[in-house]
mmCIF file of C-alpha atoms in Angstrom:
data_model
loop_
_atom_site.group_PDB
_atom_site.id
_atom_site.type_symbol
_atom_site.label_atom_id
_atom_site.label_comp_id
_atom_site.label_asym_id
_atom_site.label_seq_id
_atom_site.Cartn_x
_atom_site.Cartn_y
_atom_site.Cartn_z
ATOM 1 C CA MET A 1 114.828 134.491 102.047
ATOM 2 C CA LYS A 2 112.169 134.358 105.343
ATOM 3 C CA TYR A 3 112.383 130.890 106.107
ATOM 4 C CA ASP A 4 114.917 128.611 107.331
ATOM 5 C CA TYR A 5 112.917 125.850 106.093
ATOM 6 C CA LEU A 6 110.322 125.358 103.696
ATOM 7 C CA ILE A 7 108.724 121.741 104.697
ATOM 8 C CA VAL A 8 106.653 120.258 102.336
ATOM 9 C CA GLY A 9 103.986 117.480 104.049
ATOM 10 C CA ALA A 10 103.196 117.622 107.741
ATOM 11 C CA GLY A 11 102.864 113.959 107.840
ATOM 12 C CA PHE A 12 105.205 112.492 110.953
ATOM 13 C CA PHE A 13 108.498 113.207 109.295
ATOM 14 C CA GLY A 14 107.905 117.031 108.182
ATOM 15 C CA SER A 15 106.149 117.464 111.338
ATOM 16 C CA ILE A 16 109.147 116.230 113.501
ATOM 17 C CA PHE A 17 111.746 117.826 111.259
ATOM 18 C CA ALA A 18 109.536 121.072 111.735
ATOM 19 C CA TYR A 19 109.306 120.494 116.220
ATOM 20 C CA GLU A 20 113.148 119.871 116.412
ATOM 21 C CA ALA A 21 114.350 123.235 113.866
ATOM 22 C CA SER A 22 111.871 125.320 115.903
ATOM 23 C CA LYS A 23 113.258 124.243 118.960
ATOM 24 C CA ARG A 24 116.561 125.228 117.841
ATOM 25 C CA GLY A 25 115.138 128.807 116.548
ATOM 26 C CA LYS A 26 114.804 127.904 113.258
ATOM 27 C CA LYS A 27 111.972 129.265 111.159
ATOM 28 C CA CYS A 28 109.563 126.910 109.582
ATOM 29 C CA LEU A 29 107.185 127.350 106.783
ATOM 30 C CA VAL A 30 104.874 123.828 106.424
ATOM 31 C CA ILE A 31 102.596 123.339 103.514
ATOM 32 C CA ASP A 32 100.651 120.419 102.433
ATOM 33 C CA LYS A 33 98.434 119.963 99.639
ATOM 34 C CA ARG A 34 95.363 118.401 101.828
ATOM 35 C CA ASN A 35 93.531 120.137 103.657
ATOM 36 C CA HIS A 36 95.047 119.155 107.592
ATOM 37 C CA ILE A 37 97.866 118.307 108.857
ATOM 38 C CA GLY A 38 98.909 114.375 109.881
ATOM 39 C CA GLY A 39 99.165 113.202 106.415
ATOM 40 C CA ASN A 40 97.299 109.634 106.958
ATOM 41 C CA CYS A 41 97.525 109.443 110.741
ATOM 42 C CA TYR A 42 94.602 112.704 110.763
ATOM 43 C CA THR A 43 92.422 111.906 112.946
ATOM 44 C CA GLU A 44 88.592 113.460 112.931
ATOM 45 C CA LEU A 45 86.015 113.404 115.704
ATOM 46 C CA LYS A 46 82.523 112.984 114.535
ATOM 47 C CA ASP A 47 80.185 111.889 116.817
ATOM 48 C CA GLY A 48 82.377 111.402 120.045
ATOM 49 C CA ILE A 49 84.752 109.273 117.758
ATOM 50 C CA ASN A 50 88.053 110.076 116.402
ATOM 51 C CA VAL A 51 87.954 108.389 113.259
ATOM 52 C CA HIS A 52 91.106 106.993 111.489
ATOM 53 C CA LYS A 53 90.738 108.982 108.239
ATOM 54 C CA TYR A 54 93.133 106.968 106.456
ATOM 55 C CA GLY A 55 93.171 103.487 107.878
ATOM 56 C CA ALA A 56 93.747 102.400 111.453
ATOM 57 C CA HIS A 57 96.822 103.474 112.966
ATOM 58 C CA ILE A 58 97.625 101.856 116.298
ATOM 59 C CA PHE A 59 101.219 102.872 117.616
ATOM 60 C CA HIS A 60 103.898 100.062 118.145
ATOM 61 C CA THR A 61 107.583 100.253 119.471
ATOM 62 C CA SER A 62 110.278 98.205 120.899
ATOM 63 C CA ASN A 63 112.540 101.488 120.964
ATOM 64 C CA LYS A 64 112.411 103.053 124.757
ATOM 65 C CA ASN A 65 113.682 106.425 123.154
ATOM 66 C CA ILE A 66 110.927 106.917 120.374
ATOM 67 C CA TRP A 67 107.801 105.842 122.976
ATOM 68 C CA ASN A 68 109.775 108.023 125.558
ATOM 69 C CA TYR A 69 109.753 111.230 123.075
ATOM 70 C CA ILE A 70 106.155 110.702 121.210
ATOM 71 C CA ASN A 71 104.621 110.544 125.219
ATOM 72 C CA GLN A 72 105.909 114.165 125.480
ATOM 73 C CA PHE A 73 102.844 115.196 123.442
ATOM 74 C CA THR A 74 100.588 112.931 124.208
ATOM 75 C CA GLU A 75 98.902 109.976 126.115
ATOM 76 C CA PHE A 76 98.159 106.828 124.990
ATOM 77 C CA ASN A 77 95.887 104.280 125.885
ATOM 78 C CA ASN A 78 96.368 100.771 126.534
ATOM 79 C CA TYR A 79 94.819 99.444 123.158
ATOM 80 C CA ILE A 80 96.546 96.230 122.114
ATOM 81 C CA ASN A 81 95.875 95.191 118.216
ATOM 82 C CA SER A 82 93.908 91.671 118.272
ATOM 83 C CA PRO A 83 92.483 91.655 114.823
ATOM 84 C CA ILE A 84 90.079 88.714 113.975
ATOM 85 C CA ALA A 85 89.815 87.580 110.275
ATOM 86 C CA ILE A 86 86.179 86.086 108.808
ATOM 87 C CA TYR A 87 86.700 83.854 105.874
ATOM 88 C CA LYS A 88 82.804 82.775 104.790
ATOM 89 C CA ASP A 89 81.187 82.221 107.806
ATOM 90 C CA GLU A 90 84.176 81.034 110.156
ATOM 91 C CA ILE A 91 86.099 83.352 112.422
ATOM 92 C CA TYR A 92 90.081 83.038 113.303
ATOM 93 C CA ASN A 93 91.949 85.144 115.358
ATOM 94 C CA LEU A 94 94.666 87.265 114.143
ATOM 95 C CA PRO A 95 97.659 86.943 114.007
ATOM 96 C CA PHE A 96 98.239 83.183 113.777
ATOM 97 C CA ASN A 97 98.204 80.974 117.570
ATOM 98 C CA MET A 98 96.753 78.819 119.125
ATOM 99 C CA ASN A 99 93.335 80.647 119.098
ATOM 100 C CA THR A 100 93.690 79.874 115.524
ATOM 101 C CA PHE A 101 94.880 76.120 115.049
ATOM 102 C CA SER A 102 92.309 75.701 117.962
ATOM 103 C CA LYS A 103 89.426 76.967 115.868
ATOM 104 C CA MET A 104 90.376 75.378 112.706
ATOM 105 C CA TRP A 105 91.558 71.996 113.617
ATOM 106 C CA GLY A 106 89.990 71.263 116.642
ATOM 107 C CA ILE A 107 93.137 70.914 118.919
ATOM 108 C CA LYS A 108 94.354 72.444 122.127
ATOM 109 C CA THR A 109 98.151 71.681 122.590
ATOM 110 C CA PRO A 110 101.531 73.082 120.766
ATOM 111 C CA GLU A 111 102.279 69.998 120.128
ATOM 112 C CA GLU A 112 98.780 68.623 118.157
ATOM 113 C CA ALA A 113 99.591 72.101 115.910
ATOM 114 C CA LEU A 114 102.682 71.799 115.133
ATOM 115 C CA ALA A 115 102.394 68.203 114.030
ATOM 116 C CA ILE A 116 99.587 69.425 111.574
ATOM 117 C CA ILE A 117 101.569 72.642 109.917
ATOM 118 C CA GLU A 118 104.686 70.520 109.730
ATOM 119 C CA ASN A 119 102.866 67.372 108.153
ATOM 120 C CA GLN A 120 101.086 69.978 105.915
ATOM 121 C CA LYS A 121 104.219 71.460 104.832
ATOM 122 C CA LYS A 122 105.721 67.792 103.894
ATOM 123 C CA GLU A 123 103.198 67.854 100.685
ATOM 124 C CA PHE A 124 104.596 70.600 99.305
ATOM 125 C CA ASP A 125 108.445 69.964 100.563
ATOM 126 C CA ILE A 126 108.959 73.507 99.915
ATOM 127 C CA ILE A 127 113.190 74.338 99.736
ATOM 128 C CA GLN A 128 113.612 77.617 98.224
ATOM 129 C CA PRO A 129 110.192 79.822 98.262
ATOM 130 C CA LYS A 130 110.156 81.277 94.789
ATOM 131 C CA ASN A 131 106.871 83.568 95.477
ATOM 132 C CA LEU A 132 104.545 84.339 98.179
ATOM 133 C CA GLU A 133 102.167 81.473 97.878
ATOM 134 C CA GLU A 134 105.226 79.345 97.927
ATOM 135 C CA GLN A 135 106.713 81.004 101.013
ATOM 136 C CA ALA A 136 103.217 80.851 102.886
ATOM 137 C CA LEU A 137 102.801 77.214 102.311
ATOM 138 C CA ARG A 138 106.257 76.640 103.293
ATOM 139 C CA MET A 139 105.551 78.569 106.602
ATOM 140 C CA VAL A 140 102.142 77.308 107.436
ATOM 141 C CA GLY A 141 100.814 74.514 105.020
ATOM 142 C CA LYS A 142 97.807 74.888 103.577
ATOM 143 C CA ASP A 143 94.513 75.461 105.433
ATOM 144 C CA ILE A 144 95.813 78.347 106.769
ATOM 145 C CA TYR A 145 96.996 79.847 103.590
ATOM 146 C CA GLU A 146 93.905 78.664 101.987
ATOM 147 C CA LYS A 147 91.880 80.229 104.174
ATOM 148 C CA LEU A 148 93.370 83.440 105.808
ATOM 149 C CA ILE A 149 96.534 84.485 103.654
ATOM 150 C CA LYS A 150 95.586 83.413 99.865
ATOM 151 C CA GLY A 151 92.645 85.856 99.352
ATOM 152 C CA TYR A 152 93.447 88.810 101.293
ATOM 153 C CA THR A 153 96.562 88.777 99.811
ATOM 154 C CA GLN A 154 95.332 88.778 96.482
ATOM 155 C CA LYS A 155 92.960 91.474 97.613
ATOM 156 C CA GLN A 156 95.978 93.782 99.098
ATOM 157 C CA TRP A 157 97.739 93.526 95.613
ATOM 158 C CA GLY A 158 96.105 92.691 92.840
ATOM 159 C CA ARG A 159 97.989 89.942 91.852
ATOM 160 C CA PRO A 160 98.099 86.085 92.649
ATOM 161 C CA CYS A 161 100.105 85.031 95.654
ATOM 162 C CA SER A 162 101.854 83.004 93.102
ATOM 163 C CA GLU A 163 103.180 86.640 90.887
ATOM 164 C CA LEU A 164 104.027 88.346 94.016
ATOM 165 C CA PRO A 165 107.805 88.254 95.943
ATOM 166 C CA SER A 166 107.917 86.044 99.108
ATOM 167 C CA PHE A 167 109.518 88.432 101.463
ATOM 168 C CA ILE A 168 106.112 90.525 101.941
ATOM 169 C CA ILE A 169 105.111 87.610 104.158
ATOM 170 C CA LYS A 170 108.322 86.718 106.306
ATOM 171 C CA ARG A 171 107.232 88.917 108.949
ATOM 172 C CA LEU A 172 104.134 87.644 109.686
ATOM 173 C CA PRO A 173 103.328 86.592 113.040
ATOM 174 C CA ILE A 174 103.063 82.713 113.972
ATOM 175 C CA ARG A 175 102.927 81.842 117.343
ATOM 176 C CA PHE A 176 102.314 78.226 119.139
ATOM 177 C CA THR A 177 100.894 80.549 122.385
ATOM 178 C CA TYR A 178 96.618 81.249 123.185
ATOM 179 C CA ASP A 179 97.840 85.619 122.489
ATOM 180 C CA ASN A 180 95.561 87.798 120.253
ATOM 181 C CA ASN A 181 98.094 90.593 120.937
ATOM 182 C CA TYR A 182 99.357 91.262 117.121
ATOM 183 C CA PHE A 183 102.531 93.242 117.794
ATOM 184 C CA ASN A 184 105.836 91.386 119.398
ATOM 185 C CA ASP A 185 106.603 95.212 120.585
ATOM 186 C CA ARG A 186 106.775 95.888 124.124
ATOM 187 C CA TYR A 187 104.800 99.302 123.864
ATOM 188 C CA GLN A 188 101.499 100.242 122.054
ATOM 189 C CA GLY A 189 98.363 101.983 122.038
ATOM 190 C CA ILE A 190 96.244 104.830 120.645
ATOM 191 C CA PRO A 191 96.652 108.454 121.436
ATOM 192 C CA ILE A 192 93.807 109.417 124.165
ATOM 193 C CA GLY A 193 92.036 112.312 122.030
ATOM 194 C CA GLY A 194 93.423 111.271 118.406
ATOM 195 C CA TYR A 195 96.284 111.878 116.288
ATOM 196 C CA THR A 196 96.040 115.051 115.124
ATOM 197 C CA LYS A 197 96.489 116.563 118.590
ATOM 198 C CA ILE A 198 100.183 115.530 118.266
ATOM 199 C CA PHE A 199 100.539 117.334 115.197
ATOM 200 C CA ASP A 200 98.958 120.720 116.948
ATOM 201 C CA LYS A 201 101.281 120.646 119.523
ATOM 202 C CA LEU A 202 104.563 119.605 116.778
ATOM 203 C CA LEU A 203 103.111 122.319 114.434
ATOM 204 C CA ALA A 204 102.357 125.039 116.618
ATOM 205 C CA LYS A 205 105.360 127.293 116.370
ATOM 206 C CA CYS A 206 105.834 126.945 112.441
ATOM 207 C CA ASP A 207 103.623 128.102 109.525
ATOM 208 C CA ILE A 208 101.621 126.533 107.816
ATOM 209 C CA LEU A 209 99.408 126.653 104.260
ATOM 210 C CA LEU A 210 96.989 123.767 103.749
ATOM 211 C CA ASN A 211 95.534 123.268 100.001
ATOM 212 C CA THR A 212 99.005 123.905 98.421
ATOM 213 C CA ASP A 213 100.533 121.641 96.020
ATOM 214 C CA TYR A 214 104.473 122.170 95.970
ATOM 215 C CA PHE A 215 105.138 122.278 92.342
ATOM 216 C CA GLU A 216 102.455 125.522 91.805
ATOM 217 C CA PHE A 217 104.062 126.906 95.246
ATOM 218 C CA ILE A 218 107.597 126.920 94.320
ATOM 219 C CA LYS A 219 107.400 128.360 90.713
ATOM 220 C CA ASP A 220 107.358 131.983 92.329
ATOM 221 C CA LYS A 221 108.809 131.586 95.751
ATOM 222 C CA LYS A 222 112.064 129.336 94.772
ATOM 223 C CA ASP A 223 113.511 131.726 97.143
ATOM 224 C CA VAL A 224 111.267 131.303 99.831
ATOM 225 C CA ALA A 225 113.700 129.438 102.258
ATOM 226 C CA LEU A 226 117.043 127.804 103.082
ATOM 227 C CA LYS A 227 116.586 124.457 102.653
ATOM 228 C CA THR A 228 113.617 121.882 101.691
ATOM 229 C CA ILE A 229 112.159 119.107 103.483
ATOM 230 C CA TYR A 230 110.539 116.881 100.673
ATOM 231 C CA THR A 231 108.181 114.220 101.780
ATOM 232 C CA GLY A 232 106.143 113.901 98.524
ATOM 233 C CA GLU A 233 106.931 111.470 95.774
ATOM 234 C CA ILE A 234 110.292 111.374 94.829
ATOM 235 C CA ASP A 235 110.061 110.805 91.527
ATOM 236 C CA LYS A 236 107.152 112.888 91.169
ATOM 237 C CA PHE A 237 109.977 115.229 92.519
ATOM 238 C CA PHE A 238 112.187 114.837 89.713
ATOM 239 C CA ASN A 239 109.496 115.272 86.736
ATOM 240 C CA PHE A 240 109.887 111.161 86.648
ATOM 241 C CA GLN A 241 112.699 111.454 84.703
ATOM 242 C CA PHE A 242 113.666 107.262 84.875
ATOM 243 C CA GLY A 243 109.835 106.551 85.000
ATOM 244 C CA ALA A 244 107.104 106.322 87.826
ATOM 245 C CA LEU A 245 107.757 104.257 90.866
ATOM 246 C CA GLU A 246 104.788 101.449 91.535
ATOM 247 C CA TRP A 247 102.347 101.566 94.747
ATOM 248 C CA ARG A 248 99.083 100.221 95.318
ATOM 249 C CA ALA A 249 96.060 102.551 96.445
ATOM 250 C CA VAL A 250 93.366 102.889 98.959
ATOM 251 C CA LYS A 251 89.418 103.789 98.937
ATOM 252 C CA PHE A 252 87.946 104.078 102.048
ATOM 253 C CA GLU A 253 84.162 103.594 102.414
ATOM 254 C CA THR A 254 83.190 105.433 105.791
ATOM 255 C CA GLU A 255 79.275 105.288 107.114
ATOM 256 C CA THR A 256 77.638 106.683 110.260
ATOM 257 C CA LEU A 257 75.687 103.429 111.862
ATOM 258 C CA ASP A 258 72.140 104.034 114.109
ATOM 259 C CA ILE A 259 73.621 101.233 116.474
ATOM 260 C CA ASP A 260 76.133 101.285 119.129
ATOM 261 C CA ASN A 261 78.141 98.125 118.305
ATOM 262 C CA PHE A 262 78.590 96.815 114.703
ATOM 263 C CA GLN A 263 81.585 94.140 114.932
ATOM 264 C CA GLY A 264 82.693 94.115 118.315
ATOM 265 C CA ASN A 265 86.454 94.940 117.410
ATOM 266 C CA ALA A 266 88.422 97.468 115.940
ATOM 267 C CA VAL A 267 89.554 95.322 112.862
ATOM 268 C CA VAL A 268 88.267 92.550 111.209
ATOM 269 C CA ASN A 269 89.906 90.961 108.261
ATOM 270 C CA TYR A 270 88.104 89.542 105.503
ATOM 271 C CA THR A 271 90.176 87.255 103.879
ATOM 272 C CA SER A 272 87.892 85.373 101.318
ATOM 273 C CA LEU A 273 88.434 86.378 97.452
ATOM 274 C CA ASP A 274 83.869 87.137 97.455
ATOM 275 C CA VAL A 275 84.091 89.913 100.039
ATOM 276 C CA PRO A 276 85.492 92.950 97.586
ATOM 277 C CA TYR A 277 87.194 94.892 100.749
ATOM 278 C CA THR A 278 90.053 93.306 102.836
ATOM 279 C CA ARG A 279 88.764 95.020 105.937
ATOM 280 C CA ILE A 280 86.058 96.276 108.375
ATOM 281 C CA ILE A 281 87.567 99.666 110.897
ATOM 282 C CA GLU A 282 85.237 100.187 113.840
ATOM 283 C CA HIS A 283 86.588 103.184 115.521
ATOM 284 C CA LYS A 284 84.683 103.918 118.433
ATOM 285 C CA HIS A 285 87.006 100.335 119.818
ATOM 286 C CA PHE A 286 90.370 102.380 119.495
ATOM 287 C CA GLU A 287 89.806 105.023 122.381
ATOM 288 C CA LYS A 288 86.171 102.861 123.799
ATOM 289 C CA ALA A 289 84.038 105.956 122.947
ATOM 290 C CA ASP A 290 80.812 106.584 124.645
ATOM 291 C CA SER A 291 78.777 107.221 121.570
ATOM 292 C CA LYS A 292 74.997 105.841 120.901
ATOM 293 C CA ASN A 293 76.104 105.533 117.046
ATOM 294 C CA THR A 294 79.216 103.912 115.709
ATOM 295 C CA ILE A 295 81.501 104.368 112.346
ATOM 296 C CA ILE A 296 82.820 101.963 110.214
ATOM 297 C CA SER A 297 85.084 102.250 107.112
ATOM 298 C CA LYS A 298 85.445 99.796 104.414
ATOM 299 C CA GLU A 299 88.450 99.345 103.100
ATOM 300 C CA TYR A 300 89.193 98.526 99.569
ATOM 301 C CA SER A 301 92.791 98.358 97.420
ATOM 302 C CA SER A 302 93.470 98.954 94.288
ATOM 303 C CA GLU A 303 95.231 99.879 91.522
ATOM 304 C CA TRP A 304 97.241 102.664 91.534
ATOM 305 C CA LYS A 305 97.514 105.088 88.156
ATOM 306 C CA LEU A 306 99.613 108.333 88.308
ATOM 307 C CA GLY A 307 97.585 110.981 90.166
ATOM 308 C CA ASP A 308 96.252 108.751 92.177
ATOM 309 C CA GLU A 309 96.915 108.654 96.359
ATOM 310 C CA PRO A 310 100.192 106.544 96.651
ATOM 311 C CA TYR A 311 99.767 104.105 99.707
ATOM 312 C CA TYR A 312 102.166 100.961 99.739
ATOM 313 C CA PRO A 313 105.079 100.909 97.823
ATOM 314 C CA ILE A 314 105.667 98.247 95.600
ATOM 315 C CA ASN A 315 109.035 96.815 96.440
ATOM 316 C CA ASN A 316 109.870 94.865 94.112
ATOM 317 C CA GLU A 317 113.280 94.395 92.216
ATOM 318 C CA LYS A 318 112.300 96.561 89.533
ATOM 319 C CA ASN A 319 110.775 99.192 91.579
ATOM 320 C CA ASN A 320 113.623 99.128 94.293
ATOM 321 C CA GLU A 321 116.112 99.660 91.354
ATOM 322 C CA LEU A 322 114.108 102.613 89.810
ATOM 323 C CA TYR A 323 114.393 103.846 93.563
ATOM 324 C CA LEU A 324 118.024 104.070 93.468
ATOM 325 C CA LYS A 325 117.952 105.741 90.765
ATOM 326 C CA TYR A 326 116.525 108.796 92.096
ATOM 327 C CA GLN A 327 117.995 108.326 95.279
ATOM 328 C CA SER A 328 121.629 108.699 93.595
ATOM 329 C CA VAL A 329 120.538 111.655 92.030
ATOM 330 C CA ALA A 330 118.568 113.016 95.330
ATOM 331 C CA LYS A 331 121.536 112.545 97.502
ATOM 332 C CA LYS A 332 122.691 115.514 94.914
ATOM 333 C CA GLN A 333 120.051 118.044 95.885
ATOM 334 C CA ASP A 334 122.428 120.079 98.470
ATOM 335 C CA LYS A 335 119.678 122.196 99.623
ATOM 336 C CA ILE A 336 116.735 119.537 99.915
ATOM 337 C CA ILE A 337 116.507 116.966 101.913
ATOM 338 C CA PHE A 338 113.999 113.251 100.789
ATOM 339 C CA GLY A 339 112.207 111.830 103.708
ATOM 340 C CA GLY A 340 109.492 109.546 104.379
ATOM 341 C CA ARG A 341 107.360 106.667 103.215
ATOM 342 C CA LEU A 342 106.872 108.759 99.699
ATOM 343 C CA GLY A 343 110.501 110.518 99.757
ATOM 344 C CA SER A 344 111.938 107.086 100.629
ATOM 345 C CA TYR A 345 109.434 105.146 98.545
ATOM 346 C CA LYS A 346 109.204 102.769 101.934
ATOM 347 C CA TYR A 347 106.870 101.120 103.707
ATOM 348 C CA TYR A 348 107.641 102.608 107.643
ATOM 349 C CA ASP A 349 105.741 101.664 110.803
ATOM 350 C CA MET A 350 105.041 105.048 112.847
ATOM 351 C CA ASP A 351 107.919 104.992 115.227
ATOM 352 C CA LYS A 352 110.405 103.855 112.295
ATOM 353 C CA VAL A 353 109.523 106.984 110.536
ATOM 354 C CA ILE A 354 109.613 109.254 113.783
ATOM 355 C CA GLU A 355 113.618 107.896 114.416
ATOM 356 C CA GLU A 356 114.688 108.573 110.502
ATOM 357 C CA ALA A 357 113.360 112.116 111.261
ATOM 358 C CA LEU A 358 114.912 112.606 114.084
ATOM 359 C CA ILE A 359 118.389 110.900 112.365
ATOM 360 C CA ALA A 360 117.737 113.625 109.818
ATOM 361 C CA VAL A 361 118.225 116.059 112.667
ATOM 362 C CA GLN A 362 120.791 115.501 114.244
ATOM 363 C CA ILE A 363 122.552 115.089 110.755
ATOM 364 C CA GLU A 364 121.822 118.476 109.703
ATOM 365 C CA PHE A 365 122.320 120.421 113.166
ATOM 366 C CA GLY A 366 125.586 118.493 113.150
ATOM 367 C CA GLU A 367 124.557 116.785 116.597
#
């Protein structure tokens, strides 16, 4: 066997594991079906702008150990995520805060905002929300739900809010302060020079094969490594023996515009149903790039089918039960470690997937 580890997928889970294994003197082969490393965090330099090819990736964490760990590989800027939402011809700040409430109702104080929300909540008198719509109405009342949640969420998930589980919206920030900082986490920012440079350092001591499909590769290379770290789709690994897990897909339309500044903000959500995309990303604002042009990406959420790139797991009861079946057979594989977003059928923030990879390293090496 030529390698200690075959690592399938060059995103954060696989790359962190590869880096830590290499530090311990292990030889790693990293393969990825794409033509680049970095997974969905991949950034590509165009016209002096680091383009987030697979959507906005804003690093944020309250875990000081994870923050210190990732700062080994890059320097972060002081970018604060402060998205805005456009509904028809109206503009609102996100997350929902006093700027949002003041614009919507013409009020000034938290007391006034809370009174309006409480009054709207009483109209529906929802005690046990049965779906996302009821959860939203119970949290913020009718006005905010109708303008800033309903259309955006339906576009994101491809079904009415009344058919979506309530948990999807439970962690949505609501503040009665004039604070547009979307995340509550203490540490946040964008890596200066983009994310790809991080992965270059993580994989510097590994052999890498790109444009390489694991299932084709492994057919005649079953003995290439002692162990495999698999970060692809867990149901695909087991040939969909229990059925296919469901996802949402995302399509990106990226274009270069011959203007300096298109929308004045990195992230703008479009919350009405008559606009087909969910948001527009203007990449130069993440790092205040000095460029005469600008690059934007429109994001379209869409139905997923087998063969499409999976983005967001649909963690409803049916899919979670299906995942548990795959997890049970995965645990019996003593030479394979499953991890990452696809391998765990879980939406991960970047800090959480780094943490999971480091835990897997500790377990693997008995530390």
